[in-house]
Amino acid sequence: MVSLKENWRKYLSSDWMTVAVIQGVFLLTNRYIYGWDDQHLEIPLLKHLIDPGLYRGDYYVESLKQNFTSFLYPLLARFLKVEMIPAAYLGLFLLSRYVFFFWTYRLWKYLSGGSRAAAFFCTLSIFMIGRTEEFIYRTFSHQEFSFMFVFAGLDLIYSGRYLAYFRATAITELTAIAS
């Protein structure tokens, strides 16, 4: 029988916990900003999708509604109220960042021959050394949300799970066509 101490040791040394540390370092070195960058487009659009009375007749918001190609905002509009947007954006930011770091860490772990230390430092280097503002935003957006799927796909391809990758791609494509 496995003791509680061994279970905790196993959990604390898991990839999930390692990525939690990476996310913690990210949050200590980078701050989350609400209402910044592309959100000046997305938040009014989401508010209008939730409550069509808001921004009624506003040319900018109405044209975004007709021409914006992301399916994320119509989906969010089904579940959120206008007051919930700031908290939802923060929660989705934390979730999408964590899952992005998880798949990035797994990809680096595979590429480094299973070295957890190399994967850890390579994942940290994305935001500690690179400071790529256009790649890793400090806000939540549909782009940030998509990164977790992109890097999950890369991990599936590199680890040789082509069937799982193509199955996920087919489901994504069928969902987009059905929308």
mmCIF file of C-alpha atoms in Angstrom:
data_model
loop_
_atom_site.group_PDB
_atom_site.id
_atom_site.type_symbol
_atom_site.label_atom_id
_atom_site.label_comp_id
_atom_site.label_asym_id
_atom_site.label_seq_id
_atom_site.Cartn_x
_atom_site.Cartn_y
_atom_site.Cartn_z
ATOM 1 C CA MET A 1 0.000 0.000 0.000
ATOM 2 C CA VAL A 2 1.273 3.445 -0.923
ATOM 3 C CA SER A 3 1.640 5.846 1.970
ATOM 4 C CA LEU A 4 0.234 9.339 2.046
ATOM 5 C CA LYS A 5 3.765 10.752 2.137
ATOM 6 C CA GLU A 6 4.686 8.898 -1.078
ATOM 7 C CA ASN A 7 1.488 10.115 -2.750
ATOM 8 C CA TRP A 8 2.322 13.727 -1.890
ATOM 9 C CA ARG A 9 5.904 13.312 -3.056
ATOM 10 C CA LYS A 10 4.674 11.888 -6.348
ATOM 11 C CA TYR A 11 2.151 14.718 -6.759
ATOM 12 C CA LEU A 12 4.672 17.450 -5.923
ATOM 13 C CA SER A 13 7.104 16.072 -8.501
ATOM 14 C CA SER A 14 4.481 15.728 -11.242
ATOM 15 C CA ASP A 15 4.420 17.715 -14.475
ATOM 16 C CA TRP A 16 1.247 19.435 -13.283
ATOM 17 C CA MET A 17 2.980 20.828 -10.210
ATOM 18 C CA THR A 18 6.088 21.791 -12.164
ATOM 19 C CA VAL A 19 3.900 23.798 -14.527
ATOM 20 C CA ALA A 20 2.159 25.402 -11.539
ATOM 21 C CA VAL A 21 5.584 26.633 -10.415
ATOM 22 C CA ILE A 22 6.264 27.947 -13.936
ATOM 23 C CA GLN A 23 2.938 29.770 -13.919
ATOM 24 C CA GLY A 24 3.722 31.173 -10.484
ATOM 25 C CA VAL A 25 7.031 32.549 -11.759
ATOM 26 C CA PHE A 26 5.227 34.001 -14.767
ATOM 27 C CA LEU A 27 2.663 35.753 -12.561
ATOM 28 C CA LEU A 28 5.413 37.116 -10.302
ATOM 29 C CA THR A 29 7.312 38.574 -13.265
ATOM 30 C CA ASN A 30 4.396 39.601 -15.503
ATOM 31 C CA ARG A 31 1.145 41.163 -14.514
ATOM 32 C CA TYR A 32 -2.302 40.554 -15.900
ATOM 33 C CA ILE A 33 -3.948 43.619 -17.418
ATOM 34 C CA TYR A 34 -7.683 43.909 -18.026
ATOM 35 C CA GLY A 35 -8.915 46.157 -20.840
ATOM 36 C CA TRP A 36 -5.548 46.462 -22.592
ATOM 37 C CA ASP A 37 -4.361 45.788 -26.143
ATOM 38 C CA ASP A 38 -6.933 43.946 -28.319
ATOM 39 C CA GLN A 39 -9.482 43.928 -25.529
ATOM 40 C CA HIS A 40 -10.616 47.395 -26.581
ATOM 41 C CA LEU A 41 -12.160 45.524 -29.517
ATOM 42 C CA GLU A 42 -13.207 42.320 -27.834
ATOM 43 C CA ILE A 43 -14.890 43.556 -24.651
ATOM 44 C CA PRO A 44 -17.412 45.870 -26.362
ATOM 45 C CA LEU A 45 -18.136 43.107 -28.874
ATOM 46 C CA LEU A 46 -18.720 40.576 -26.085
ATOM 47 C CA LYS A 47 -20.908 43.028 -24.167
ATOM 48 C CA HIS A 48 -22.968 43.629 -27.306
ATOM 49 C CA LEU A 49 -23.312 39.884 -27.929
ATOM 50 C CA ILE A 50 -24.510 39.407 -24.342
ATOM 51 C CA ASP A 51 -26.861 42.391 -24.370
ATOM 52 C CA PRO A 52 -27.740 43.590 -27.902
ATOM 53 C CA GLY A 53 -29.048 46.824 -26.405
ATOM 54 C CA LEU A 54 -25.521 47.858 -25.495
ATOM 55 C CA TYR A 55 -23.658 49.697 -28.263
ATOM 56 C CA ARG A 56 -26.747 49.511 -30.498
ATOM 57 C CA GLY A 57 -26.106 51.492 -33.648
ATOM 58 C CA ASP A 58 -22.393 51.838 -32.916
ATOM 59 C CA TYR A 59 -20.767 51.396 -36.309
ATOM 60 C CA TYR A 60 -17.552 50.004 -34.875
ATOM 61 C CA VAL A 61 -19.168 47.326 -32.707
ATOM 62 C CA GLU A 62 -21.767 46.405 -35.316
ATOM 63 C CA SER A 63 -19.070 45.916 -37.964
ATOM 64 C CA LEU A 64 -17.043 43.795 -35.550
ATOM 65 C CA LYS A 65 -20.092 41.631 -34.943
ATOM 66 C CA GLN A 66 -20.429 40.991 -38.668
ATOM 67 C CA ASN A 67 -16.736 40.596 -39.501
ATOM 68 C CA PHE A 68 -14.997 39.134 -36.431
ATOM 69 C CA THR A 69 -14.113 35.521 -37.177
ATOM 70 C CA SER A 70 -13.569 34.100 -33.692
ATOM 71 C CA PHE A 71 -16.206 31.700 -32.370
ATOM 72 C CA LEU A 72 -15.052 32.256 -28.789
ATOM 73 C CA TYR A 73 -17.045 35.419 -28.134
ATOM 74 C CA PRO A 74 -20.446 34.155 -29.315
ATOM 75 C CA LEU A 75 -19.799 31.081 -27.153
ATOM 76 C CA LEU A 76 -18.844 33.170 -24.107
ATOM 77 C CA ALA A 77 -21.907 35.366 -24.654
ATOM 78 C CA ARG A 78 -24.132 32.338 -24.084
ATOM 79 C CA PHE A 79 -22.714 31.737 -20.603
ATOM 80 C CA LEU A 80 -21.733 35.149 -19.243
ATOM 81 C CA LYS A 81 -23.474 38.243 -17.997
ATOM 82 C CA VAL A 82 -21.885 41.633 -18.605
ATOM 83 C CA GLU A 83 -20.853 41.932 -14.939
ATOM 84 C CA MET A 84 -19.010 38.592 -15.139
ATOM 85 C CA ILE A 85 -16.640 39.599 -17.955
ATOM 86 C CA PRO A 86 -13.662 40.844 -15.848
ATOM 87 C CA ALA A 87 -13.657 37.740 -13.614
ATOM 88 C CA ALA A 88 -14.218 35.418 -16.570
ATOM 89 C CA TYR A 89 -11.344 37.011 -18.480
ATOM 90 C CA LEU A 90 -9.017 36.591 -15.500
ATOM 91 C CA GLY A 91 -10.065 32.967 -15.031
ATOM 92 C CA LEU A 92 -9.710 32.181 -18.726
ATOM 93 C CA PHE A 93 -6.337 33.936 -18.775
ATOM 94 C CA LEU A 94 -5.051 31.801 -15.898
ATOM 95 C CA LEU A 95 -6.472 28.617 -17.411
ATOM 96 C CA SER A 96 -5.198 29.233 -20.937
ATOM 97 C CA ARG A 97 -1.769 30.319 -19.675
ATOM 98 C CA TYR A 98 -1.475 27.238 -17.462
ATOM 99 C CA VAL A 99 -2.484 24.838 -20.238
ATOM 100 C CA PHE A 100 -0.152 26.642 -22.683
ATOM 101 C CA PHE A 101 2.745 26.246 -20.244
ATOM 102 C CA PHE A 102 1.818 22.614 -19.643
ATOM 103 C CA TRP A 103 1.958 21.666 -23.335
ATOM 104 C CA THR A 104 5.058 23.788 -23.901
ATOM 105 C CA TYR A 105 6.755 22.056 -20.965
ATOM 106 C CA ARG A 106 5.745 18.624 -22.296
ATOM 107 C CA LEU A 107 7.034 19.508 -25.760
ATOM 108 C CA TRP A 108 10.382 20.671 -24.366
ATOM 109 C CA LYS A 109 10.555 17.580 -22.175
ATOM 110 C CA TYR A 110 10.128 15.395 -25.242
ATOM 111 C CA LEU A 111 12.636 17.394 -27.306
ATOM 112 C CA SER A 112 15.225 17.290 -24.509
ATOM 113 C CA GLY A 113 15.081 13.525 -24.190
ATOM 114 C CA GLY A 114 12.947 13.517 -21.042
ATOM 115 C CA SER A 115 14.996 16.027 -19.058
ATOM 116 C CA ARG A 116 12.655 17.748 -16.638
ATOM 117 C CA ALA A 117 15.251 20.421 -15.801
ATOM 118 C CA ALA A 118 15.828 21.308 -19.459
ATOM 119 C CA ALA A 119 12.091 21.439 -20.087
ATOM 120 C CA PHE A 120 11.592 23.631 -17.012
ATOM 121 C CA PHE A 121 14.274 26.145 -17.982
ATOM 122 C CA CYS A 122 13.290 26.192 -21.668
ATOM 123 C CA THR A 123 9.687 26.931 -20.727
ATOM 124 C CA LEU A 124 10.802 29.640 -18.301
ATOM 125 C CA SER A 125 13.004 31.177 -20.967
ATOM 126 C CA ILE A 126 9.950 31.894 -23.131
ATOM 127 C CA PHE A 127 8.971 34.745 -20.829
ATOM 128 C CA MET A 128 12.060 35.330 -18.684
ATOM 129 C CA ILE A 129 14.604 35.850 -21.454
ATOM 130 C CA GLY A 130 12.534 36.307 -24.587
ATOM 131 C CA ARG A 131 10.009 38.821 -23.264
ATOM 132 C CA THR A 132 8.015 38.315 -26.427
ATOM 133 C CA GLU A 133 5.098 40.675 -25.876
ATOM 134 C CA GLU A 134 3.462 39.755 -29.155
ATOM 135 C CA PHE A 135 3.571 36.055 -28.338
ATOM 136 C CA ILE A 136 2.671 35.999 -24.668
ATOM 137 C CA TYR A 137 0.182 38.741 -23.928
ATOM 138 C CA ARG A 138 -0.584 40.034 -20.473
ATOM 139 C CA THR A 139 -4.281 39.931 -21.297
ATOM 140 C CA PHE A 140 -6.805 37.298 -22.271
ATOM 141 C CA SER A 141 -7.811 37.081 -25.913
ATOM 142 C CA HIS A 142 -8.908 34.508 -28.433
ATOM 143 C CA GLN A 143 -5.264 34.238 -29.526
ATOM 144 C CA GLU A 144 -4.143 33.326 -26.016
ATOM 145 C CA PHE A 145 -6.933 30.784 -25.796
ATOM 146 C CA SER A 146 -5.841 29.152 -29.065
ATOM 147 C CA PHE A 147 -2.213 28.706 -27.963
ATOM 148 C CA MET A 148 -3.129 25.850 -25.667
ATOM 149 C CA PHE A 149 -4.607 23.934 -28.606
ATOM 150 C CA VAL A 150 -1.699 24.751 -30.915
ATOM 151 C CA PHE A 151 0.914 23.495 -28.460
ATOM 152 C CA ALA A 152 -1.173 20.447 -27.561
ATOM 153 C CA GLY A 153 -1.196 19.615 -31.292
ATOM 154 C CA LEU A 154 2.567 20.101 -31.523
ATOM 155 C CA ASP A 155 3.056 17.797 -28.551
ATOM 156 C CA LEU A 156 0.852 15.153 -30.152
ATOM 157 C CA ILE A 157 2.773 15.358 -33.437
ATOM 158 C CA TYR A 158 6.237 15.298 -31.862
ATOM 159 C CA SER A 159 5.371 12.436 -29.539
ATOM 160 C CA GLY A 160 4.133 10.382 -32.487
ATOM 161 C CA ARG A 161 0.437 10.382 -31.651
ATOM 162 C CA TYR A 162 -0.639 11.352 -35.155
ATOM 163 C CA LEU A 163 -4.018 9.676 -34.942
ATOM 164 C CA ALA A 164 -4.959 11.673 -31.845
ATOM 165 C CA TYR A 165 -3.775 14.855 -33.556
ATOM 166 C CA PHE A 166 -5.786 14.215 -36.701
ATOM 167 C CA ARG A 167 -8.854 13.208 -34.682
ATOM 168 C CA ALA A 168 -8.644 16.476 -32.707
ATOM 169 C CA THR A 169 -8.091 18.459 -35.905
ATOM 170 C CA ALA A 170 -11.083 16.801 -37.570
ATOM 171 C CA ILE A 171 -13.308 17.574 -34.570
ATOM 172 C CA THR A 172 -12.150 21.209 -34.612
ATOM 173 C CA GLU A 173 -12.818 21.518 -38.335
ATOM 174 C CA LEU A 174 -16.263 19.892 -38.087
ATOM 175 C CA THR A 175 -17.173 22.194 -35.217
ATOM 176 C CA ALA A 176 -16.096 25.236 -37.241
ATOM 177 C CA ILE A 177 -18.114 24.075 -40.252
ATOM 178 C CA ALA A 178 -21.208 23.431 -38.120
ATOM 179 C CA SER A 179 -21.030 26.925 -36.623
#
